[in-house]
């Protein structure tokens, strides 16, 4: 089966039997999604004797747009923990806005990501927030030029708690945890 990442458009072939119904990560953009669990359809066609056999459906290539499945699976995974995560913009060009974190890997950057900041001090892909299966939330710098700061200290990775404040370029952000309604 060939899957197309809805986020970056990268197409790649996967072993359908091995990954059916499991989560996979796009090697290019790190988008996480679930491989469809559907069974191949069986086709029966009346064919004249001596005609070449039809190709097996397992041999054919199938392109699947997985954006809706990915969003649903990730939102479900996060909401199962009974918490809702958001990012509040405390200062900078987007000051006052609150952005919902509905993915297990949430990217922040100037030109790429789930939260795109119009901040010249931020790197194109600056950092990411990862919600782990164990409920821990990690902030990871993505090799940014100017760094990611938590509590005034430059970090490569750190655990986030409710109301943790961190900086990306000239933008100050707050990680907010609330009970899922």
mmCIF file with all atom_site columns, C-alpha atoms in Angstrom:
data_model
loop_
_atom_site.group_PDB
_atom_site.id
_atom_site.type_symbol
_atom_site.label_atom_id
_atom_site.label_alt_id
_atom_site.label_comp_id
_atom_site.label_asym_id
_atom_site.label_entity_id
_atom_site.label_seq_id
_atom_site.pdbx_PDB_ins_code
_atom_site.Cartn_x
_atom_site.Cartn_y
_atom_site.Cartn_z
_atom_site.occupancy
_atom_site.B_iso_or_equiv
_atom_site.pdbx_formal_charge
_atom_site.auth_seq_id
_atom_site.auth_comp_id
_atom_site.auth_asym_id
_atom_site.auth_atom_id
_atom_site.pdbx_PDB_model_num
ATOM 1   C CA . UNK A 1 1   ? 0.000   0.000   0.000   1.00 0.00 ? 1   UNK A CA 1
ATOM 2   C CA . UNK A 1 2   ? 1.225   3.510   -0.717  1.00 0.00 ? 2   UNK A CA 1
ATOM 3   C CA . UNK A 1 3   ? 0.287   6.222   1.776   1.00 0.00 ? 3   UNK A CA 1
ATOM 4   C CA . UNK A 1 4   ? 0.489   9.943   1.144   1.00 0.00 ? 4   UNK A CA 1
ATOM 5   C CA . UNK A 1 5   ? 1.194   12.173  4.118   1.00 0.00 ? 5   UNK A CA 1
ATOM 6   C CA . UNK A 1 6   ? -1.510  14.839  4.121   1.00 0.00 ? 6   UNK A CA 1
ATOM 7   C CA . UNK A 1 7   ? 0.784   17.328  5.829   1.00 0.00 ? 7   UNK A CA 1
ATOM 8   C CA . UNK A 1 8   ? 3.816   17.296  3.513   1.00 0.00 ? 8   UNK A CA 1
ATOM 9   C CA . UNK A 1 9   ? 2.576   15.164  0.578   1.00 0.00 ? 9   UNK A CA 1
ATOM 10  C CA . UNK A 1 10  ? 5.377   12.611  0.804   1.00 0.00 ? 10  UNK A CA 1
ATOM 11  C CA . UNK A 1 11  ? 4.351   9.233   -0.601  1.00 0.00 ? 11  UNK A CA 1
ATOM 12  C CA . UNK A 1 12  ? 5.867   6.014   0.616   1.00 0.00 ? 12  UNK A CA 1
ATOM 13  C CA . UNK A 1 13  ? 5.174   2.313   0.385   1.00 0.00 ? 13  UNK A CA 1
ATOM 14  C CA . UNK A 1 14  ? 4.388   0.380   3.539   1.00 0.00 ? 14  UNK A CA 1
ATOM 15  C CA . UNK A 1 15  ? 3.852   -3.273  4.344   1.00 0.00 ? 15  UNK A CA 1
ATOM 16  C CA . UNK A 1 16  ? 0.061   -3.314  4.666   1.00 0.00 ? 16  UNK A CA 1
ATOM 17  C CA . UNK A 1 17  ? -0.080  -6.543  6.666   1.00 0.00 ? 17  UNK A CA 1
ATOM 18  C CA . UNK A 1 18  ? 2.534   -5.373  9.168   1.00 0.00 ? 18  UNK A CA 1
ATOM 19  C CA . UNK A 1 19  ? 1.246   -1.824  9.799   1.00 0.00 ? 19  UNK A CA 1
ATOM 20  C CA . UNK A 1 20  ? -2.544  -2.162  9.330   1.00 0.00 ? 20  UNK A CA 1
ATOM 21  C CA . UNK A 1 21  ? -4.298  -0.239  12.132  1.00 0.00 ? 21  UNK A CA 1
ATOM 22  C CA . UNK A 1 22  ? -1.007  0.944   13.709  1.00 0.00 ? 22  UNK A CA 1
ATOM 23  C CA . UNK A 1 23  ? 0.417   4.425   14.163  1.00 0.00 ? 23  UNK A CA 1
ATOM 24  C CA . UNK A 1 24  ? 3.264   5.460   11.868  1.00 0.00 ? 24  UNK A CA 1
ATOM 25  C CA . UNK A 1 25  ? 5.351   8.628   11.615  1.00 0.00 ? 25  UNK A CA 1
ATOM 26  C CA . UNK A 1 26  ? 6.119   10.373  8.326   1.00 0.00 ? 26  UNK A CA 1
ATOM 27  C CA . UNK A 1 27  ? 9.926   10.277  7.993   1.00 0.00 ? 27  UNK A CA 1
ATOM 28  C CA . UNK A 1 28  ? 9.989   13.699  6.357   1.00 0.00 ? 28  UNK A CA 1
ATOM 29  C CA . UNK A 1 29  ? 7.770   15.898  8.561   1.00 0.00 ? 29  UNK A CA 1
ATOM 30  C CA . UNK A 1 30  ? 7.192   13.678  11.634  1.00 0.00 ? 30  UNK A CA 1
ATOM 31  C CA . UNK A 1 31  ? 3.377   13.725  11.205  1.00 0.00 ? 31  UNK A CA 1
ATOM 32  C CA . UNK A 1 32  ? 1.903   10.781  13.121  1.00 0.00 ? 32  UNK A CA 1
ATOM 33  C CA . UNK A 1 33  ? -1.145  8.949   11.754  1.00 0.00 ? 33  UNK A CA 1
ATOM 34  C CA . UNK A 1 34  ? -2.861  5.575   11.821  1.00 0.00 ? 34  UNK A CA 1
ATOM 35  C CA . UNK A 1 35  ? -2.675  3.222   8.836   1.00 0.00 ? 35  UNK A CA 1
ATOM 36  C CA . UNK A 1 36  ? -6.199  2.276   7.670   1.00 0.00 ? 36  UNK A CA 1
ATOM 37  C CA . UNK A 1 37  ? -7.351  -1.064  9.073   1.00 0.00 ? 37  UNK A CA 1
ATOM 38  C CA . UNK A 1 38  ? -9.565  -1.907  6.114   1.00 0.00 ? 38  UNK A CA 1
ATOM 39  C CA . UNK A 1 39  ? -9.373  -5.323  4.512   1.00 0.00 ? 39  UNK A CA 1
ATOM 40  C CA . UNK A 1 40  ? -8.794  -5.535  0.738   1.00 0.00 ? 40  UNK A CA 1
ATOM 41  C CA . UNK A 1 41  ? -11.935 -6.017  -1.318  1.00 0.00 ? 41  UNK A CA 1
ATOM 42  C CA . UNK A 1 42  ? -12.341 -9.261  -3.204  1.00 0.00 ? 42  UNK A CA 1
ATOM 43  C CA . UNK A 1 43  ? -13.382 -8.821  -6.840  1.00 0.00 ? 43  UNK A CA 1
ATOM 44  C CA . UNK A 1 44  ? -15.178 -11.462 -8.842  1.00 0.00 ? 44  UNK A CA 1
ATOM 45  C CA . UNK A 1 45  ? -15.465 -10.947 -12.574 1.00 0.00 ? 45  UNK A CA 1
ATOM 46  C CA . UNK A 1 46  ? -16.724 -13.316 -15.272 1.00 0.00 ? 46  UNK A CA 1
ATOM 47  C CA . UNK A 1 47  ? -13.740 -13.671 -17.603 1.00 0.00 ? 47  UNK A CA 1
ATOM 48  C CA . UNK A 1 48  ? -13.563 -15.467 -20.924 1.00 0.00 ? 48  UNK A CA 1
ATOM 49  C CA . UNK A 1 49  ? -11.518 -18.637 -20.840 1.00 0.00 ? 49  UNK A CA 1
ATOM 50  C CA . UNK A 1 50  ? -7.904  -18.052 -21.820 1.00 0.00 ? 50  UNK A CA 1
ATOM 51  C CA . UNK A 1 51  ? -7.994  -14.367 -20.778 1.00 0.00 ? 51  UNK A CA 1
ATOM 52  C CA . UNK A 1 52  ? -5.082  -13.036 -18.775 1.00 0.00 ? 52  UNK A CA 1
ATOM 53  C CA . UNK A 1 53  ? -5.743  -13.094 -15.039 1.00 0.00 ? 53  UNK A CA 1
ATOM 54  C CA . UNK A 1 54  ? -6.657  -9.856  -13.312 1.00 0.00 ? 54  UNK A CA 1
ATOM 55  C CA . UNK A 1 55  ? -4.014  -8.451  -10.967 1.00 0.00 ? 55  UNK A CA 1
ATOM 56  C CA . UNK A 1 56  ? -4.605  -9.182  -7.305  1.00 0.00 ? 56  UNK A CA 1
ATOM 57  C CA . UNK A 1 57  ? -5.856  -6.223  -5.289  1.00 0.00 ? 57  UNK A CA 1
ATOM 58  C CA . UNK A 1 58  ? -2.963  -6.828  -2.934  1.00 0.00 ? 58  UNK A CA 1
ATOM 59  C CA . UNK A 1 59  ? -0.585  -6.110  -5.822  1.00 0.00 ? 59  UNK A CA 1
ATOM 60  C CA . UNK A 1 60  ? -2.172  -2.791  -6.725  1.00 0.00 ? 60  UNK A CA 1
ATOM 61  C CA . UNK A 1 61  ? -1.104  0.528   -5.289  1.00 0.00 ? 61  UNK A CA 1
ATOM 62  C CA . UNK A 1 62  ? -3.514  2.588   -3.222  1.00 0.00 ? 62  UNK A CA 1
ATOM 63  C CA . UNK A 1 63  ? -3.036  6.238   -2.316  1.00 0.00 ? 63  UNK A CA 1
ATOM 64  C CA . UNK A 1 64  ? -4.812  7.194   0.895   1.00 0.00 ? 64  UNK A CA 1
ATOM 65  C CA . UNK A 1 65  ? -5.256  10.716  2.240   1.00 0.00 ? 65  UNK A CA 1
ATOM 66  C CA . UNK A 1 66  ? -4.822  10.216  5.964   1.00 0.00 ? 66  UNK A CA 1
ATOM 67  C CA . UNK A 1 67  ? -5.279  13.782  7.274   1.00 0.00 ? 67  UNK A CA 1
ATOM 68  C CA . UNK A 1 68  ? -8.735  13.230  8.787   1.00 0.00 ? 68  UNK A CA 1
ATOM 69  C CA . UNK A 1 69  ? -7.701  9.892   10.293  1.00 0.00 ? 69  UNK A CA 1
ATOM 70  C CA . UNK A 1 70  ? -4.491  11.392  11.679  1.00 0.00 ? 70  UNK A CA 1
ATOM 71  C CA . UNK A 1 71  ? -6.247  14.363  13.279  1.00 0.00 ? 71  UNK A CA 1
ATOM 72  C CA . UNK A 1 72  ? -8.958  12.157  14.772  1.00 0.00 ? 72  UNK A CA 1
ATOM 73  C CA . UNK A 1 73  ? -6.520  9.553   16.099  1.00 0.00 ? 73  UNK A CA 1
ATOM 74  C CA . UNK A 1 74  ? -4.221  12.139  17.666  1.00 0.00 ? 74  UNK A CA 1
ATOM 75  C CA . UNK A 1 75  ? -7.048  14.156  19.199  1.00 0.00 ? 75  UNK A CA 1
ATOM 76  C CA . UNK A 1 76  ? -8.492  10.918  20.548  1.00 0.00 ? 76  UNK A CA 1
ATOM 77  C CA . UNK A 1 77  ? -5.137  9.851   21.992  1.00 0.00 ? 77  UNK A CA 1
ATOM 78  C CA . UNK A 1 78  ? -4.706  13.184  23.745  1.00 0.00 ? 78  UNK A CA 1
ATOM 79  C CA . UNK A 1 79  ? -8.306  13.396  25.020  1.00 0.00 ? 79  UNK A CA 1
ATOM 80  C CA . UNK A 1 80  ? -8.060  9.868   26.437  1.00 0.00 ? 80  UNK A CA 1
ATOM 81  C CA . UNK A 1 81  ? -5.692  11.263  29.025  1.00 0.00 ? 81  UNK A CA 1
ATOM 82  C CA . UNK A 1 82  ? -8.559  13.414  30.334  1.00 0.00 ? 82  UNK A CA 1
ATOM 83  C CA . UNK A 1 83  ? -6.703  16.649  29.659  1.00 0.00 ? 83  UNK A CA 1
ATOM 84  C CA . UNK A 1 84  ? -6.855  19.418  27.104  1.00 0.00 ? 84  UNK A CA 1
ATOM 85  C CA . UNK A 1 85  ? -3.636  21.225  26.095  1.00 0.00 ? 85  UNK A CA 1
ATOM 86  C CA . UNK A 1 86  ? -3.290  24.777  24.747  1.00 0.00 ? 86  UNK A CA 1
ATOM 87  C CA . UNK A 1 87  ? -0.602  27.372  24.063  1.00 0.00 ? 87  UNK A CA 1
ATOM 88  C CA . UNK A 1 88  ? -1.259  30.953  25.129  1.00 0.00 ? 88  UNK A CA 1
ATOM 89  C CA . UNK A 1 89  ? 0.757   33.708  23.449  1.00 0.00 ? 89  UNK A CA 1
ATOM 90  C CA . UNK A 1 90  ? 1.838   36.090  26.224  1.00 0.00 ? 90  UNK A CA 1
ATOM 91  C CA . UNK A 1 91  ? 3.897   38.532  24.150  1.00 0.00 ? 91  UNK A CA 1
ATOM 92  C CA . UNK A 1 92  ? 5.008   38.968  20.572  1.00 0.00 ? 92  UNK A CA 1
ATOM 93  C CA . UNK A 1 93  ? 3.203   39.467  17.265  1.00 0.00 ? 93  UNK A CA 1
ATOM 94  C CA . UNK A 1 94  ? 0.331   37.088  18.142  1.00 0.00 ? 94  UNK A CA 1
ATOM 95  C CA . UNK A 1 95  ? -0.100  38.295  21.742  1.00 0.00 ? 95  UNK A CA 1
ATOM 96  C CA . UNK A 1 96  ? -3.413  37.291  23.337  1.00 0.00 ? 96  UNK A CA 1
ATOM 97  C CA . UNK A 1 97  ? -4.139  34.291  21.119  1.00 0.00 ? 97  UNK A CA 1
ATOM 98  C CA . UNK A 1 98  ? -4.734  30.787  22.475  1.00 0.00 ? 98  UNK A CA 1
ATOM 99  C CA . UNK A 1 99  ? -3.979  27.806  20.228  1.00 0.00 ? 99  UNK A CA 1
ATOM 100 C CA . UNK A 1 100 ? -5.309  24.295  20.931  1.00 0.00 ? 100 UNK A CA 1
ATOM 101 C CA . UNK A 1 101 ? -2.724  21.494  20.907  1.00 0.00 ? 101 UNK A CA 1
ATOM 102 C CA . UNK A 1 102 ? -4.662  18.643  19.264  1.00 0.00 ? 102 UNK A CA 1
ATOM 103 C CA . UNK A 1 103 ? -1.710  16.529  18.121  1.00 0.00 ? 103 UNK A CA 1
ATOM 104 C CA . UNK A 1 104 ? 0.766   14.378  19.963  1.00 0.00 ? 104 UNK A CA 1
ATOM 105 C CA . UNK A 1 105 ? 3.623   16.178  18.151  1.00 0.00 ? 105 UNK A CA 1
ATOM 106 C CA . UNK A 1 106 ? 2.958   19.935  17.872  1.00 0.00 ? 106 UNK A CA 1
ATOM 107 C CA . UNK A 1 107 ? 5.559   21.935  15.905  1.00 0.00 ? 107 UNK A CA 1
ATOM 108 C CA . UNK A 1 108 ? 6.251   25.661  16.459  1.00 0.00 ? 108 UNK A CA 1
ATOM 109 C CA . UNK A 1 109 ? 8.232   27.730  13.961  1.00 0.00 ? 109 UNK A CA 1
ATOM 110 C CA . UNK A 1 110 ? 8.454   30.811  11.764  1.00 0.00 ? 110 UNK A CA 1
ATOM 111 C CA . UNK A 1 111 ? 7.676   29.090  8.454   1.00 0.00 ? 111 UNK A CA 1
ATOM 112 C CA . UNK A 1 112 ? 6.700   25.522  9.294   1.00 0.00 ? 112 UNK A CA 1
ATOM 113 C CA . UNK A 1 113 ? 4.515   23.891  11.912  1.00 0.00 ? 113 UNK A CA 1
ATOM 114 C CA . UNK A 1 114 ? 1.210   23.784  13.674  1.00 0.00 ? 114 UNK A CA 1
ATOM 115 C CA . UNK A 1 115 ? 1.834   27.199  15.217  1.00 0.00 ? 115 UNK A CA 1
ATOM 116 C CA . UNK A 1 116 ? 3.513   29.547  12.721  1.00 0.00 ? 116 UNK A CA 1
ATOM 117 C CA . UNK A 1 117 ? 4.855   32.640  14.466  1.00 0.00 ? 117 UNK A CA 1
ATOM 118 C CA . UNK A 1 118 ? 5.484   35.853  12.494  1.00 0.00 ? 118 UNK A CA 1
ATOM 119 C CA . UNK A 1 119 ? 8.676   36.350  14.513  1.00 0.00 ? 119 UNK A CA 1
ATOM 120 C CA . UNK A 1 120 ? 11.970  37.015  12.697  1.00 0.00 ? 120 UNK A CA 1
ATOM 121 C CA . UNK A 1 121 ? 13.923  35.684  15.707  1.00 0.00 ? 121 UNK A CA 1
ATOM 122 C CA . UNK A 1 122 ? 12.252  32.247  15.463  1.00 0.00 ? 122 UNK A CA 1
ATOM 123 C CA . UNK A 1 123 ? 13.731  29.512  13.264  1.00 0.00 ? 123 UNK A CA 1
ATOM 124 C CA . UNK A 1 124 ? 11.680  28.027  10.427  1.00 0.00 ? 124 UNK A CA 1
ATOM 125 C CA . UNK A 1 125 ? 11.129  24.902  12.538  1.00 0.00 ? 125 UNK A CA 1
ATOM 126 C CA . UNK A 1 126 ? 12.026  26.088  16.004  1.00 0.00 ? 126 UNK A CA 1
ATOM 127 C CA . UNK A 1 127 ? 10.747  23.569  18.569  1.00 0.00 ? 127 UNK A CA 1
ATOM 128 C CA . UNK A 1 128 ? 8.082   20.971  19.208  1.00 0.00 ? 128 UNK A CA 1
ATOM 129 C CA . UNK A 1 129 ? 5.826   19.844  22.009  1.00 0.00 ? 129 UNK A CA 1
ATOM 130 C CA . UNK A 1 130 ? 5.433   16.082  22.355  1.00 0.00 ? 130 UNK A CA 1
ATOM 131 C CA . UNK A 1 131 ? 2.633   14.491  24.372  1.00 0.00 ? 131 UNK A CA 1
ATOM 132 C CA . UNK A 1 132 ? 3.861   11.050  25.410  1.00 0.00 ? 132 UNK A CA 1
ATOM 133 C CA . UNK A 1 133 ? 1.824   7.895   25.936  1.00 0.00 ? 133 UNK A CA 1
ATOM 134 C CA . UNK A 1 134 ? 2.651   8.164   29.648  1.00 0.00 ? 134 UNK A CA 1
ATOM 135 C CA . UNK A 1 135 ? 1.066   11.642  29.847  1.00 0.00 ? 135 UNK A CA 1
ATOM 136 C CA . UNK A 1 136 ? 4.374   13.500  30.079  1.00 0.00 ? 136 UNK A CA 1
ATOM 137 C CA . UNK A 1 137 ? 4.631   16.594  27.897  1.00 0.00 ? 137 UNK A CA 1
ATOM 138 C CA . UNK A 1 138 ? 8.094   17.453  26.575  1.00 0.00 ? 138 UNK A CA 1
ATOM 139 C CA . UNK A 1 139 ? 9.341   20.659  24.922  1.00 0.00 ? 139 UNK A CA 1
ATOM 140 C CA . UNK A 1 140 ? 12.184  19.948  22.479  1.00 0.00 ? 140 UNK A CA 1
ATOM 141 C CA . UNK A 1 141 ? 14.295  22.482  20.628  1.00 0.00 ? 141 UNK A CA 1
ATOM 142 C CA . UNK A 1 142 ? 14.625  21.556  16.938  1.00 0.00 ? 142 UNK A CA 1
ATOM 143 C CA . UNK A 1 143 ? 18.173  22.868  16.528  1.00 0.00 ? 143 UNK A CA 1
ATOM 144 C CA . UNK A 1 144 ? 17.025  26.489  16.375  1.00 0.00 ? 144 UNK A CA 1
ATOM 145 C CA . UNK A 1 145 ? 19.554  29.272  15.887  1.00 0.00 ? 145 UNK A CA 1
ATOM 146 C CA . UNK A 1 146 ? 18.425  31.479  18.776  1.00 0.00 ? 146 UNK A CA 1
ATOM 147 C CA . UNK A 1 147 ? 17.335  28.695  21.117  1.00 0.00 ? 147 UNK A CA 1
ATOM 148 C CA . UNK A 1 148 ? 14.251  27.773  23.105  1.00 0.00 ? 148 UNK A CA 1
ATOM 149 C CA . UNK A 1 149 ? 14.101  29.088  26.665  1.00 0.00 ? 149 UNK A CA 1
ATOM 150 C CA . UNK A 1 150 ? 12.153  27.700  29.614  1.00 0.00 ? 150 UNK A CA 1
ATOM 151 C CA . UNK A 1 151 ? 12.267  29.686  32.843  1.00 0.00 ? 151 UNK A CA 1
ATOM 152 C CA . UNK A 1 152 ? 14.962  31.945  31.353  1.00 0.00 ? 152 UNK A CA 1
ATOM 153 C CA . UNK A 1 153 ? 17.330  29.013  30.620  1.00 0.00 ? 153 UNK A CA 1
ATOM 154 C CA . UNK A 1 154 ? 18.159  27.694  27.166  1.00 0.00 ? 154 UNK A CA 1
ATOM 155 C CA . UNK A 1 155 ? 17.003  24.096  26.831  1.00 0.00 ? 155 UNK A CA 1
ATOM 156 C CA . UNK A 1 156 ? 17.408  21.268  24.340  1.00 0.00 ? 156 UNK A CA 1
ATOM 157 C CA . UNK A 1 157 ? 14.536  19.424  26.003  1.00 0.00 ? 157 UNK A CA 1
ATOM 158 C CA . UNK A 1 158 ? 12.485  19.848  29.154  1.00 0.00 ? 158 UNK A CA 1
ATOM 159 C CA . UNK A 1 159 ? 9.250   18.611  30.658  1.00 0.00 ? 159 UNK A CA 1
ATOM 160 C CA . UNK A 1 160 ? 6.312   21.025  30.550  1.00 0.00 ? 160 UNK A CA 1
ATOM 161 C CA . UNK A 1 161 ? 3.812   21.446  33.361  1.00 0.00 ? 161 UNK A CA 1
ATOM 162 C CA . UNK A 1 162 ? 0.632   23.507  33.555  1.00 0.00 ? 162 UNK A CA 1
ATOM 163 C CA . UNK A 1 163 ? 1.422   27.223  33.166  1.00 0.00 ? 163 UNK A CA 1
ATOM 164 C CA . UNK A 1 164 ? 5.029   26.607  32.071  1.00 0.00 ? 164 UNK A CA 1
ATOM 165 C CA . UNK A 1 165 ? 6.318   29.728  30.305  1.00 0.00 ? 165 UNK A CA 1
ATOM 166 C CA . UNK A 1 166 ? 8.803   29.426  27.450  1.00 0.00 ? 166 UNK A CA 1
ATOM 167 C CA . UNK A 1 167 ? 10.262  31.681  24.755  1.00 0.00 ? 167 UNK A CA 1
ATOM 168 C CA . UNK A 1 168 ? 10.643  31.188  21.032  1.00 0.00 ? 168 UNK A CA 1
ATOM 169 C CA . UNK A 1 169 ? 12.482  34.130  19.456  1.00 0.00 ? 169 UNK A CA 1
ATOM 170 C CA . UNK A 1 170 ? 10.874  37.329  20.776  1.00 0.00 ? 170 UNK A CA 1
ATOM 171 C CA . UNK A 1 171 ? 7.607   35.497  21.538  1.00 0.00 ? 171 UNK A CA 1
ATOM 172 C CA . UNK A 1 172 ? 6.686   34.384  25.059  1.00 0.00 ? 172 UNK A CA 1
ATOM 173 C CA . UNK A 1 173 ? 4.340   31.409  25.306  1.00 0.00 ? 173 UNK A CA 1
ATOM 174 C CA . UNK A 1 174 ? 2.533   29.600  28.122  1.00 0.00 ? 174 UNK A CA 1
ATOM 175 C CA . UNK A 1 175 ? 1.627   25.898  28.091  1.00 0.00 ? 175 UNK A CA 1
ATOM 176 C CA . UNK A 1 176 ? -1.863  25.441  29.573  1.00 0.00 ? 176 UNK A CA 1
ATOM 177 C CA . UNK A 1 177 ? -3.409  22.190  30.830  1.00 0.00 ? 177 UNK A CA 1
ATOM 178 C CA . UNK A 1 178 ? -7.157  21.973  31.489  1.00 0.00 ? 178 UNK A CA 1
ATOM 179 C CA . UNK A 1 179 ? -9.548  19.138  32.299  1.00 0.00 ? 179 UNK A CA 1
ATOM 180 C CA . UNK A 1 180 ? -11.201 17.691  29.201  1.00 0.00 ? 180 UNK A CA 1
ATOM 181 C CA . UNK A 1 181 ? -14.888 18.581  29.146  1.00 0.00 ? 181 UNK A CA 1
#
